[in-house]
Short mmCIF file of C-alpha atoms and ligand atoms in Angstrom, two decimals:
data_model
loop_
_atom_site.label_atom_id
_atom_site.label_comp_id
_atom_site.label_asym_id
_atom_site.label_seq_id
_atom_site.Cartn_x
_atom_site.Cartn_y
_atom_site.Cartn_z
CA MET A 1 -41.37 -40.71 10.15
CA VAL A 2 -40.93 -42.56 13.45
CA ASN A 3 -42.92 -41.51 16.30
CA ALA A 4 -40.91 -42.29 20.23
CA SER A 5 -41.67 -45.64 20.79
CA GLY A 6 -40.06 -45.89 17.69
CA GLN A 7 -42.62 -47.93 15.88
CA GLY A 8 -42.86 -46.26 12.81
CA GLU A 9 -47.00 -44.63 11.47
CA GLY A 10 -46.98 -44.47 8.36
CA ALA A 11 -43.73 -44.79 6.67
CA PRO A 12 -43.29 -49.17 5.56
CA ILE A 13 -40.25 -51.33 6.43
CA ALA A 14 -38.68 -51.26 3.52
CA VAL A 15 -36.62 -55.38 2.95
CA ILE A 16 -34.45 -54.66 -0.05
CA GLY A 17 -33.77 -58.60 -1.94
CA ALA A 18 -36.50 -61.37 -3.04
CA GLY A 19 -34.15 -64.56 -1.69
CA PHE A 20 -35.02 -66.84 1.10
CA ALA A 21 -33.29 -63.95 3.94
CA GLY A 22 -35.43 -61.37 2.52
CA ALA A 23 -38.56 -62.74 1.56
CA SER A 24 -39.36 -64.55 5.04
CA ALA A 25 -38.19 -61.18 6.81
CA ALA A 26 -41.35 -59.56 5.13
CA LEU A 27 -43.25 -62.18 5.67
CA SER A 28 -42.36 -61.85 8.99
CA LEU A 29 -43.04 -58.48 9.23
CA ALA A 30 -46.58 -59.00 7.22
CA ASP A 31 -47.78 -62.08 9.58
CA ALA A 32 -46.16 -59.25 12.59
CA GLY A 33 -49.65 -56.21 10.94
CA ARG A 34 -46.64 -54.21 9.43
CA ARG A 35 -46.58 -52.83 6.72
CA VAL A 36 -43.93 -54.20 4.09
CA LEU A 37 -42.78 -52.89 0.85
CA LEU A 38 -40.09 -56.02 -0.53
CA LEU A 39 -37.62 -54.40 -3.04
CA GLU A 40 -36.07 -56.92 -5.84
CA ALA A 41 -34.09 -55.60 -8.00
CA GLY A 42 -34.60 -58.52 -10.64
CA PRO A 43 -37.66 -59.48 -12.62
CA LEU A 44 -38.84 -62.82 -10.72
CA PRO A 45 -38.01 -63.45 -7.05
CA GLY A 46 -35.62 -66.25 -5.79
CA GLY A 47 -31.84 -64.11 -5.81
CA ARG A 48 -29.47 -67.51 -5.03
CA ALA A 49 -32.19 -70.04 -4.66
CA ARG A 50 -34.46 -68.51 -8.30
CA SER A 51 -35.42 -69.93 -12.01
CA PHE A 52 -35.43 -69.23 -15.16
CA LEU A 53 -37.12 -69.49 -18.49
CA ASP A 54 -33.88 -71.93 -20.83
CA PRO A 55 -35.57 -70.02 -24.08
CA ARG A 56 -34.50 -72.49 -26.62
CA SER A 57 -35.70 -75.68 -24.33
CA GLY A 58 -38.59 -73.64 -23.20
CA LEU A 59 -38.18 -75.24 -20.25
CA GLU A 60 -37.53 -73.94 -16.81
CA LEU A 61 -34.14 -74.93 -15.42
CA ASP A 62 -33.10 -73.68 -11.54
CA TRP A 63 -30.16 -71.34 -11.27
CA GLY A 64 -28.32 -75.18 -10.01
CA PRO A 65 -30.21 -77.72 -8.12
CA HIS A 66 -31.16 -76.89 -4.73
CA LEU A 67 -31.26 -79.77 -1.69
CA PHE A 68 -33.01 -79.02 0.99
CA MET A 69 -32.43 -80.72 4.80
CA ARG A 70 -35.72 -82.37 7.21
CA ALA A 71 -33.57 -81.28 10.12
CA ASN A 72 -33.86 -77.73 8.70
CA PRO A 73 -36.68 -76.57 10.51
CA ALA A 74 -36.99 -72.39 9.70
CA ILE A 75 -37.18 -73.51 5.82
CA ARG A 76 -39.08 -75.43 6.68
CA GLU A 77 -41.56 -73.98 8.57
CA PHE A 78 -41.63 -71.02 6.13
CA LEU A 79 -42.33 -73.11 2.92
CA GLU A 80 -45.33 -74.98 5.05
CA ARG A 81 -46.59 -71.26 5.60
CA ILE A 82 -46.39 -70.15 1.27
CA GLY A 83 -47.47 -73.43 0.85
CA ALA A 84 -45.07 -74.85 -1.37
CA SER A 85 -44.57 -78.19 1.25
CA PRO A 86 -46.17 -80.26 -0.68
CA GLN A 87 -43.80 -80.14 -3.14
CA LEU A 88 -41.05 -80.81 -1.55
CA ARG A 89 -40.30 -84.41 -0.96
CA PHE A 90 -38.02 -85.82 1.06
CA ASP A 91 -36.35 -89.52 1.92
CA ARG A 92 -37.40 -91.70 4.42
CA SER A 93 -33.80 -91.09 6.27
CA LEU A 94 -30.44 -89.96 4.68
CA ASP A 95 -30.50 -92.62 1.37
CA LEU A 96 -27.19 -91.39 -1.02
CA THR A 97 -26.58 -93.57 -4.12
CA TYR A 98 -22.52 -92.80 -4.65
CA ARG A 99 -21.23 -92.81 -8.36
CA LEU A 100 -18.19 -94.12 -9.70
CA ALA A 101 -16.95 -94.82 -13.19
CA ASP A 102 -14.51 -98.66 -12.56
CA GLU A 103 -13.90 -100.14 -15.11
CA SER A 104 -13.00 -103.21 -13.10
CA ALA A 105 -16.95 -102.99 -12.41
CA PRO A 106 -19.85 -105.06 -15.36
CA GLY A 107 -20.26 -101.50 -17.44
CA GLY A 108 -17.20 -99.73 -16.63
CA LEU A 109 -19.60 -98.06 -13.57
CA ARG A 110 -19.79 -98.70 -9.67
CA ARG A 111 -23.20 -97.99 -7.84
CA GLU A 112 -22.60 -97.84 -4.03
CA ARG A 113 -26.11 -97.26 -1.45
CA LEU A 114 -26.00 -95.45 2.07
CA ALA A 115 -29.22 -95.96 3.28
CA PHE A 116 -29.87 -95.54 6.82
CA PRO A 117 -33.89 -97.10 8.40
CA GLY A 118 -36.47 -94.31 8.15
CA ARG A 119 -35.87 -94.88 12.51
CA GLY A 120 -34.07 -96.96 14.55
CA GLY A 121 -31.50 -94.60 15.79
CA VAL A 122 -28.21 -95.79 16.52
CA LEU A 123 -29.56 -99.75 15.44
CA GLY A 124 -30.89 -98.23 13.05
CA ALA A 125 -27.25 -96.29 11.79
CA LEU A 126 -25.68 -99.37 12.73
CA TRP A 127 -27.57 -100.94 9.97
CA GLY A 128 -27.84 -98.54 7.31
CA LEU A 129 -23.70 -98.76 7.24
CA PHE A 130 -23.31 -102.73 7.59
CA ARG A 131 -25.58 -102.91 4.51
CA TRP A 132 -23.65 -99.60 3.04
CA ARG A 133 -20.27 -101.29 0.45
CA GLY A 134 -18.34 -97.97 -0.22
CA PRO A 135 -15.77 -97.59 2.08
CA ASN A 136 -14.40 -101.34 4.45
CA ALA A 137 -15.88 -102.40 7.57
CA THR A 138 -13.35 -100.82 9.24
CA ALA A 139 -13.88 -97.24 8.23
CA ARG A 140 -17.46 -97.88 7.89
CA ILE A 141 -17.31 -97.91 12.18
CA SER A 142 -14.37 -95.34 12.92
CA ILE A 143 -17.33 -93.04 10.85
CA LEU A 144 -20.17 -94.32 13.51
CA LYS A 145 -17.24 -93.62 16.22
CA GLY A 146 -16.31 -90.61 14.93
CA LEU A 147 -20.11 -89.14 13.91
CA ALA A 148 -21.24 -89.59 17.64
CA ARG A 149 -18.22 -88.46 19.02
CA LEU A 150 -18.75 -85.62 17.57
CA LEU A 151 -22.86 -85.28 18.89
CA ARG A 152 -21.45 -86.51 22.41
CA GLU A 153 -18.76 -84.14 22.21
CA SER A 154 -19.40 -80.46 22.97
CA PRO A 155 -16.82 -77.85 21.16
CA PRO A 156 -13.40 -77.12 22.78
CA SER A 157 -13.27 -73.81 23.94
CA GLY A 158 -11.45 -70.65 22.31
CA ALA A 159 -12.65 -73.03 19.47
CA GLY A 160 -13.36 -70.53 16.57
CA GLY A 161 -9.94 -70.83 14.57
CA GLU A 162 -10.86 -74.68 14.16
CA THR A 163 -11.09 -75.83 9.78
CA VAL A 164 -13.04 -78.88 9.42
CA ASP A 165 -9.75 -80.66 8.41
CA ARG A 166 -8.49 -80.05 12.20
CA LEU A 167 -11.92 -80.64 13.81
CA LEU A 168 -11.97 -84.54 12.04
CA ALA A 169 -7.50 -85.26 12.25
CA GLY A 170 -9.33 -84.87 16.04
CA LEU A 171 -11.59 -86.91 15.23
CA GLY A 172 -9.69 -90.04 14.23
CA GLN A 173 -10.89 -89.28 10.91
CA GLY A 174 -8.21 -90.92 8.34
CA GLU A 175 -8.21 -90.68 4.80
CA PRO A 176 -11.51 -93.19 3.34
CA GLU A 177 -13.70 -91.82 6.01
CA ARG A 178 -13.12 -88.12 4.35
CA LYS A 179 -13.70 -89.40 0.83
CA TRP A 180 -17.00 -91.70 1.24
CA PHE A 181 -18.12 -89.57 4.29
CA TRP A 182 -16.99 -86.40 5.44
CA GLU A 183 -15.96 -84.73 2.69
CA PRO A 184 -19.27 -84.70 0.41
CA PHE A 185 -20.40 -83.89 3.27
CA SER A 186 -19.24 -80.57 4.54
CA ARG A 187 -18.36 -79.41 0.00
CA ALA A 188 -21.91 -79.52 0.11
CA VAL A 189 -22.22 -77.63 3.35
CA LEU A 190 -19.06 -75.89 3.28
CA ASN A 191 -18.31 -74.65 -0.08
CA VAL A 192 -15.11 -74.75 0.66
CA ARG A 193 -12.37 -77.53 0.77
CA MET A 194 -11.52 -78.85 4.20
CA GLU A 195 -9.19 -77.63 4.97
CA GLU A 196 -10.00 -73.47 5.08
CA GLY A 197 -13.57 -74.57 6.03
CA SER A 198 -15.37 -73.74 9.80
CA GLY A 199 -15.36 -76.91 12.17
CA ASP A 200 -17.78 -74.56 13.65
CA LEU A 201 -20.12 -74.29 10.96
CA PHE A 202 -20.20 -78.05 10.04
CA ARG A 203 -20.35 -79.03 13.58
CA ARG A 204 -23.01 -77.56 14.06
CA VAL A 205 -25.07 -78.31 10.69
CA VAL A 206 -23.95 -81.88 12.09
CA ALA A 207 -24.82 -81.59 15.27
CA GLU A 208 -28.59 -80.33 14.17
CA ALA A 209 -28.90 -83.17 11.02
CA PHE A 210 -27.80 -86.38 13.14
CA GLY A 211 -28.54 -85.14 16.68
CA ALA A 212 -32.42 -86.91 16.20
CA GLY A 213 -30.95 -89.81 14.51
CA PRO A 214 -30.72 -90.12 10.97
CA SER A 215 -33.49 -89.59 9.40
CA GLY A 216 -32.94 -85.68 10.26
CA ALA A 217 -30.22 -85.63 7.17
CA ALA A 218 -32.01 -86.79 5.07
CA LEU A 219 -32.53 -84.49 1.47
CA GLY A 220 -35.76 -83.48 -0.37
CA SER A 221 -35.80 -81.43 -3.00
CA PRO A 222 -39.08 -79.70 -4.41
CA GLY A 223 -40.26 -81.64 -8.17
CA VAL A 224 -41.24 -78.50 -10.08
CA PRO A 225 -38.25 -75.28 -10.66
CA MET A 226 -37.75 -72.65 -8.08
CA GLY A 227 -39.75 -70.23 -9.20
CA PRO A 228 -42.89 -71.47 -9.02
CA PHE A 229 -41.99 -73.54 -5.82
CA TRP A 230 -41.47 -70.73 -3.61
CA GLY A 231 -40.29 -66.96 -5.01
CA ASP A 232 -43.83 -67.03 -7.01
CA ARG A 233 -45.47 -68.04 -3.55
CA ALA A 234 -43.89 -66.33 -1.60
CA CYS A 235 -44.38 -62.30 -3.04
CA ASP A 236 -48.09 -63.52 -2.87
CA ALA A 237 -48.58 -64.43 0.58
CA ILE A 238 -46.72 -61.28 1.17
CA ARG A 239 -49.83 -59.20 -1.07
CA ARG A 240 -52.29 -61.55 0.59
CA ARG A 241 -51.33 -60.24 4.22
CA GLY A 242 -50.91 -56.27 2.67
CA GLY A 243 -47.51 -56.07 1.80
CA GLU A 244 -45.84 -54.34 -1.26
CA VAL A 245 -44.25 -56.54 -3.44
CA ARG A 246 -41.93 -54.74 -6.90
CA MET A 247 -39.97 -56.20 -9.14
CA GLY A 248 -37.20 -54.73 -11.10
CA ALA A 249 -36.57 -52.07 -8.52
CA ALA A 250 -32.97 -51.94 -7.87
CA VAL A 251 -32.40 -49.91 -4.42
CA ARG A 252 -29.14 -47.35 -5.58
CA ARG A 253 -28.78 -45.79 -2.04
CA ILE A 254 -29.91 -46.50 1.22
CA ARG A 255 -30.92 -42.50 3.26
CA VAL A 256 -29.88 -42.10 6.35
CA GLU A 257 -29.13 -38.69 8.18
CA GLY A 258 -27.94 -38.29 11.50
CA GLY A 259 -27.15 -41.29 12.32
CA VAL A 260 -31.38 -42.84 11.07
CA VAL A 261 -31.99 -44.36 8.37
CA ARG A 262 -35.27 -42.51 6.50
CA GLY A 263 -35.68 -44.56 3.24
CA VAL A 264 -34.30 -46.05 0.40
CA ILE A 265 -33.52 -44.62 -3.72
CA LEU A 266 -34.16 -46.66 -6.01
CA LEU A 267 -32.01 -46.72 -9.17
CA GLY A 268 -34.20 -43.87 -11.36
CA GLY A 269 -34.07 -41.40 -8.01
CA GLU A 270 -37.30 -42.46 -7.14
CA LEU A 271 -37.27 -42.13 -3.70
CA LEU A 272 -38.83 -43.98 -1.04
CA GLU A 273 -39.13 -43.24 2.97
CA ALA A 274 -38.87 -45.37 4.56
CA ALA A 275 -39.28 -46.96 8.78
CA ARG A 276 -37.16 -49.66 8.69
CA VAL A 277 -34.63 -50.87 5.99
CA ILE A 278 -33.97 -54.73 6.03
CA ALA A 279 -30.80 -54.82 3.64
CA ALA A 280 -31.93 -58.45 2.74
CA VAL A 281 -28.52 -58.30 -0.09
CA PRO A 282 -25.36 -60.01 -0.30
CA PRO A 283 -21.75 -57.89 0.82
CA PRO A 284 -21.02 -56.24 -2.26
CA ALA A 285 -24.02 -55.07 -3.25
CA LEU A 286 -25.06 -54.29 0.48
CA LEU A 287 -21.92 -52.10 0.33
CA GLY A 288 -22.25 -50.32 -2.93
CA MET A 289 -25.74 -48.80 -1.51
CA LEU A 290 -24.31 -47.42 1.52
CA PRO A 291 -24.03 -44.05 2.39
CA ASP A 292 -20.36 -42.53 1.01
CA GLU A 293 -19.76 -41.58 4.33
CA ILE A 294 -19.82 -44.77 7.23
CA ARG A 295 -19.10 -47.26 4.20
CA GLY A 296 -15.11 -46.95 6.14
CA LEU A 297 -16.70 -47.35 9.67
CA ARG A 298 -17.36 -51.25 11.87
CA PRO A 299 -19.58 -53.15 10.86
CA TRP A 300 -19.02 -52.81 7.19
CA SER A 301 -14.86 -52.25 7.26
CA GLU A 302 -15.23 -55.00 7.33
CA LEU A 303 -17.34 -56.62 4.70
CA SER A 304 -14.61 -57.28 2.17
CA ARG A 305 -13.41 -60.15 3.71
CA LEU A 306 -15.98 -62.14 3.79
CA LYS A 307 -15.06 -64.86 0.66
CA PRO A 308 -17.45 -65.43 -1.70
CA GLY A 309 -17.75 -69.48 -3.63
CA PRO A 310 -18.24 -70.33 -6.23
CA ILE A 311 -20.57 -73.01 -7.67
CA ALA A 312 -20.63 -74.89 -11.59
CA SER A 313 -24.12 -76.25 -13.25
CA VAL A 314 -24.64 -77.54 -16.76
CA TYR A 315 -27.46 -79.30 -17.79
CA LEU A 316 -27.12 -81.93 -20.27
CA TRP A 317 -29.38 -82.93 -22.31
CA LEU A 318 -28.67 -87.00 -22.93
CA ASP A 319 -30.34 -89.09 -25.91
CA ARG A 320 -30.88 -92.22 -23.59
CA PRO A 321 -31.91 -90.68 -19.97
CA GLU A 322 -31.40 -93.36 -17.65
CA PRO A 323 -33.93 -93.38 -14.69
CA GLY A 324 -32.44 -92.51 -11.22
CA PRO A 325 -33.09 -91.37 -7.97
CA ALA A 326 -33.01 -87.52 -7.70
CA PHE A 327 -29.39 -86.93 -7.59
CA GLU A 328 -26.54 -88.90 -6.51
CA ALA A 329 -23.38 -89.01 -5.40
CA ILE A 330 -20.39 -88.69 -8.33
CA MET A 331 -16.52 -89.91 -6.90
CA ASN A 332 -14.13 -88.89 -8.53
CA GLU A 333 -14.57 -86.95 -11.16
CA PRO A 334 -14.42 -82.83 -10.78
CA TRP A 335 -18.17 -82.74 -11.25
CA GLN A 336 -19.22 -84.53 -7.75
CA TRP A 337 -23.66 -84.31 -7.73
CA LEU A 338 -25.67 -85.56 -9.98
CA PHE A 339 -29.30 -84.28 -10.22
CA ARG A 340 -32.57 -85.31 -12.17
CA PRO A 341 -34.70 -82.72 -12.52
CA ARG A 342 -38.53 -84.79 -12.14
CA TYR A 343 -41.16 -81.63 -13.06
CA PRO A 344 -44.33 -83.22 -13.72
CA GLY A 345 -45.46 -83.03 -17.83
CA GLU A 346 -41.63 -82.27 -19.24
CA GLU A 347 -40.22 -85.19 -21.37
CA ASP A 348 -37.45 -83.37 -21.92
CA THR A 349 -35.44 -82.81 -19.00
CA PRO A 350 -31.88 -82.93 -18.65
CA ILE A 351 -29.89 -84.17 -16.16
CA ALA A 352 -27.65 -81.91 -14.29
CA LEU A 353 -23.76 -81.87 -12.79
CA LEU A 354 -22.39 -79.81 -10.10
CA CYS A 355 -19.62 -78.10 -8.99
CA GLY A 356 -19.07 -76.44 -6.37
CA GLY A 357 -15.63 -74.91 -3.95
CA ALA A 358 -13.50 -74.93 -6.45
CA ASP A 359 -11.53 -71.51 -6.82
CA SER A 360 -10.39 -73.09 -10.71
CA LEU A 361 -13.90 -73.48 -11.23
CA ALA A 362 -14.46 -69.50 -11.55
CA ALA A 363 -11.59 -68.59 -12.97
CA ALA A 364 -12.56 -71.41 -15.61
CA SER A 365 -14.27 -70.60 -19.27
CA ARG A 366 -17.29 -71.35 -19.62
CA ASP A 367 -16.21 -73.99 -22.63
CA GLU A 368 -13.85 -75.54 -20.73
CA MET A 369 -17.02 -76.01 -18.09
CA ALA A 370 -18.79 -77.84 -20.62
CA LEU A 371 -16.18 -79.89 -22.22
CA SER A 372 -15.42 -81.42 -18.84
CA ALA A 373 -19.05 -81.84 -17.63
CA GLU A 374 -18.51 -83.23 -21.37
CA ARG A 375 -16.29 -85.97 -20.52
CA THR A 376 -17.51 -86.73 -16.96
CA ALA A 377 -20.65 -87.26 -18.34
CA ALA A 378 -18.83 -89.54 -20.17
CA ARG A 379 -17.34 -91.76 -17.52
CA ILE A 380 -21.03 -91.88 -15.93
CA PHE A 381 -22.91 -92.75 -18.91
CA PRO A 382 -21.10 -94.61 -20.56
CA GLY A 383 -22.45 -94.81 -24.40
CA ALA A 384 -24.73 -92.39 -23.89
CA GLY A 385 -25.43 -89.47 -25.92
CA ILE A 386 -24.83 -86.08 -24.81
CA ARG A 387 -27.18 -83.29 -27.62
CA ARG A 388 -26.78 -80.05 -25.28
CA VAL A 389 -25.08 -78.09 -23.29
CA LEU A 390 -26.25 -75.75 -21.69
CA VAL A 391 -23.49 -73.86 -18.40
CA VAL A 392 -24.40 -71.85 -15.38
CA ARG A 393 -21.89 -70.67 -13.13
CA GLU A 394 -22.44 -68.15 -9.94
CA ARG A 395 -19.03 -66.80 -9.32
CA ALA A 396 -20.25 -65.81 -5.21
CA ALA A 397 -23.46 -69.05 -4.53
CA THR A 398 -22.12 -68.85 -0.96
CA TRP A 399 -21.00 -66.73 1.61
CA ALA A 400 -18.01 -66.72 4.59
CA THR A 401 -18.14 -70.41 5.06
CA GLY A 402 -13.97 -69.82 5.88
CA VAL A 403 -12.56 -70.21 9.32
CA GLY A 404 -10.75 -66.75 8.96
CA GLU A 405 -13.83 -65.03 8.47
CA GLN A 406 -16.89 -65.97 10.24
CA ALA A 407 -15.89 -63.73 13.81
CA TRP A 408 -16.79 -60.92 10.55
CA ARG A 409 -20.38 -61.48 9.52
CA PRO A 410 -22.62 -59.28 11.52
CA ALA A 411 -25.24 -59.24 13.95
CA ALA A 412 -28.94 -57.69 12.31
CA LYS A 413 -28.61 -55.24 14.38
CA THR A 414 -26.19 -52.04 13.10
CA PRO A 415 -25.26 -49.02 14.82
CA VAL A 416 -27.25 -47.12 12.25
CA GLU A 417 -30.68 -46.67 13.76
CA GLY A 418 -33.23 -48.33 11.81
CA LEU A 419 -31.13 -50.48 9.33
CA ILE A 420 -31.24 -53.75 10.11
CA LEU A 421 -28.96 -56.81 8.23
CA ALA A 422 -29.99 -59.87 6.56
CA GLY A 423 -28.77 -62.58 4.56
CA ASP A 424 -27.17 -66.20 4.51
CA TRP A 425 -24.08 -64.67 5.72
CA THR A 426 -24.80 -62.75 8.31
CA ALA A 427 -23.73 -63.77 11.84
CA THR A 428 -26.41 -66.91 11.32
CA GLN A 429 -23.84 -69.65 13.30
CA LEU A 430 -24.28 -72.05 10.35
CA PRO A 431 -22.90 -71.49 7.10
CA ALA A 432 -24.31 -69.78 4.29
CA THR A 433 -27.31 -72.24 2.87
CA CYS A 434 -31.68 -71.28 2.35
CA GLU A 435 -31.83 -72.51 6.68
CA GLY A 436 -29.08 -69.84 7.32
CA ALA A 437 -31.10 -67.03 4.75
CA VAL A 438 -34.19 -68.09 6.38
CA ARG A 439 -33.60 -67.81 10.28
CA SER A 440 -31.12 -64.34 9.28
CA GLY A 441 -34.48 -63.11 7.13
CA ILE A 442 -37.15 -63.65 9.94
CA ARG A 443 -34.11 -63.11 13.27
CA ALA A 444 -34.11 -59.46 11.51
CA ALA A 445 -37.70 -59.04 11.47
CA GLU A 446 -37.84 -59.05 14.74
CA VAL A 447 -35.00 -56.65 15.56
CA ALA A 448 -37.07 -54.63 12.76
CA LEU A 449 -40.26 -55.24 15.36
CA ALA A 450 -38.60 -53.79 18.40
CA PRO A 451 -39.38 -51.00 19.93
CA THR A 452 -35.92 -49.17 19.33
CA ALA A 453 -33.51 -51.14 16.27
CA VAL A 454 -30.78 -48.91 17.60
C1 FAD B 1 -25.91 -73.14 -7.56
C2 FAD B 1 -26.56 -72.99 -6.23
C3 FAD B 1 -27.35 -74.17 -5.68
C4 FAD B 1 -26.89 -74.04 -3.98
N1 FAD B 1 -27.29 -75.05 -3.46
C5 FAD B 1 -27.56 -74.67 -2.27
C6 FAD B 1 -27.96 -75.86 -1.15
O1 FAD B 1 -28.69 -77.36 -2.09
N2 FAD B 1 -29.04 -76.08 -0.79
C7 FAD B 1 -29.38 -74.56 0.35
O2 FAD B 1 -29.72 -74.44 1.26
N3 FAD B 1 -28.51 -73.71 -0.82
C8 FAD B 1 -27.69 -74.17 -1.99
N4 FAD B 1 -27.22 -72.29 -2.36
C9 FAD B 1 -26.95 -71.21 -1.43
C10 FAD B 1 -28.89 -70.38 -1.59
O3 FAD B 1 -28.67 -70.96 -2.61
C11 FAD B 1 -28.04 -68.80 -0.34
O4 FAD B 1 -28.26 -69.73 0.46
C12 FAD B 1 -29.52 -68.30 -0.53
O5 FAD B 1 -29.96 -68.72 -1.74
C13 FAD B 1 -29.35 -67.48 -0.09
O6 FAD B 1 -30.65 -66.47 0.01
P1 FAD B 1 -29.84 -64.36 0.56
O7 FAD B 1 -31.59 -64.07 0.63
O8 FAD B 1 -29.95 -63.92 1.76
O9 FAD B 1 -29.71 -63.51 -0.33
P2 FAD B 1 -29.86 -63.87 -2.34
O10 FAD B 1 -30.69 -65.03 -2.69
O11 FAD B 1 -28.59 -64.03 -2.83
O12 FAD B 1 -30.64 -62.88 -1.95
C14 FAD B 1 -30.47 -61.43 -2.91
C15 FAD B 1 -31.17 -60.86 -3.38
O13 FAD B 1 -31.30 -59.35 -3.43
C16 FAD B 1 -31.43 -58.40 -4.73
N5 FAD B 1 -31.03 -57.30 -5.19
C17 FAD B 1 -29.27 -57.31 -4.58
N6 FAD B 1 -29.15 -55.72 -5.21
C18 FAD B 1 -30.58 -55.56 -5.13
C19 FAD B 1 -30.30 -53.80 -4.85
N7 FAD B 1 -29.81 -53.42 -5.42
N8 FAD B 1 -31.71 -53.71 -5.42
C20 FAD B 1 -32.56 -54.28 -4.90
N9 FAD B 1 -32.74 -55.97 -4.83
C21 FAD B 1 -31.06 -56.51 -4.46
C22 FAD B 1 -30.97 -60.10 -5.62
O14 FAD B 1 -31.24 -59.60 -6.80
C23 FAD B 1 -30.86 -61.13 -5.20
O15 FAD B 1 -32.56 -61.45 -5.84
C24 FAD B 1 -27.12 -72.78 -3.15
C25 FAD B 1 -26.95 -71.23 -4.21
C26 FAD B 1 -26.72 -71.33 -5.57
C27 FAD B 1 -25.92 -70.52 -7.01
#
């Protein structure tokens, strides 16, 4: 099956999982002219960044709203290649509205906007902070100084064990700076508390976001649900390049003989030969498909050290939808983000509240989450009636962003010849995000295309 140069003669490269990691790996391989077979257990592509049909409203909703950052090169290039870019709209620069209940404010609600101009580097950042009425002036200057130091200073050697909390303490960032700027940012990218999150991962994201001025940190959201936005398009693009995509094809086992990967066995027993296998599934799914005899060996034996982080999203249909930005940060509430999905032609689109990184979320019942979201909605939309509530919870929305887990994230190359790993949880040096997933897929394809994949 594998010839002397290590390249498969007839058998394709099998990619398991049609999330961002698997789809980008499959696209890169198809682009390189390799036979590729993308296998997805679910009925639809997209993985954690998928959408689903809500039968009651007839709307296609996201399995949790997603934001993308302008400074993320890999995801932007991937979206460009599949033709999805025109539907992703970025703000000109970082532009974030904060929303908080405040009895002393008119209508019981306060809104603060942090908006950097599209150009202007440090001067632009100063101007944005000057106009911001969130934290007081001392805290705003301190944020700017902390940001500048973080960008200027290279990480201390041996700093692998530093949490975000310690990193910020070293930058002299106090309570108001954290509450208004660092905490929402850190939670959004790491999805864990600052006392647990990896300072190295956070530093890298901040450097990529602000390294070329604040416009890199501009956030964007797609104007259509995830399926039509990217999942369907990615599958079409892979097929157009000669690749095969199979939905509802759950892999039960990866076949390994004599330390070399031979193919995969599907749930129904079908045996598929493969010259290489790229496993682009989360850690528990990977562990489940490994042959018993290798599961206890490194790096596989360490995968259970990697921890998932939950995200819950609650869709709320209000009787009086209020226009506003596509997303807002919510302060002083258990629900941290408000999204206004805007899909063309859909009149009755719900808003979504999102909460991440809270352990209590994984344990709470759906009814408890619905009630909590309704209470937050009542405070931030005073007087609005709520017609319907729909809870979407993903217990494993992100992986391995804690400081103690970084050493255990595995590389793309594995000790099994021809078995390659991809996924937001692998050693990408980024947090578990779409950007990290796409970079891991590209790296996995490079390894698969190398003369020997050991
Ligand atoms: C609610 C929510 C909000 C998020 N918000 C953001 C955000 O704003 N920005 C951001 O960058 N990231 C966000 N993320 C994280 C982002 O979605 C993930 O980092 C990214 O989608 C992971 O892609 P992946 O390909 O590594 O894994 P996945 O998307 O998990 O893909 C793995 C695929 O493998 C398939 N699979 C599993 N087992 C098998 C099997 N046995 N056989 C075949 N296929 C199998 C699964 O069905 C799945 O499709 C969010 C995640 C969630 C859940």
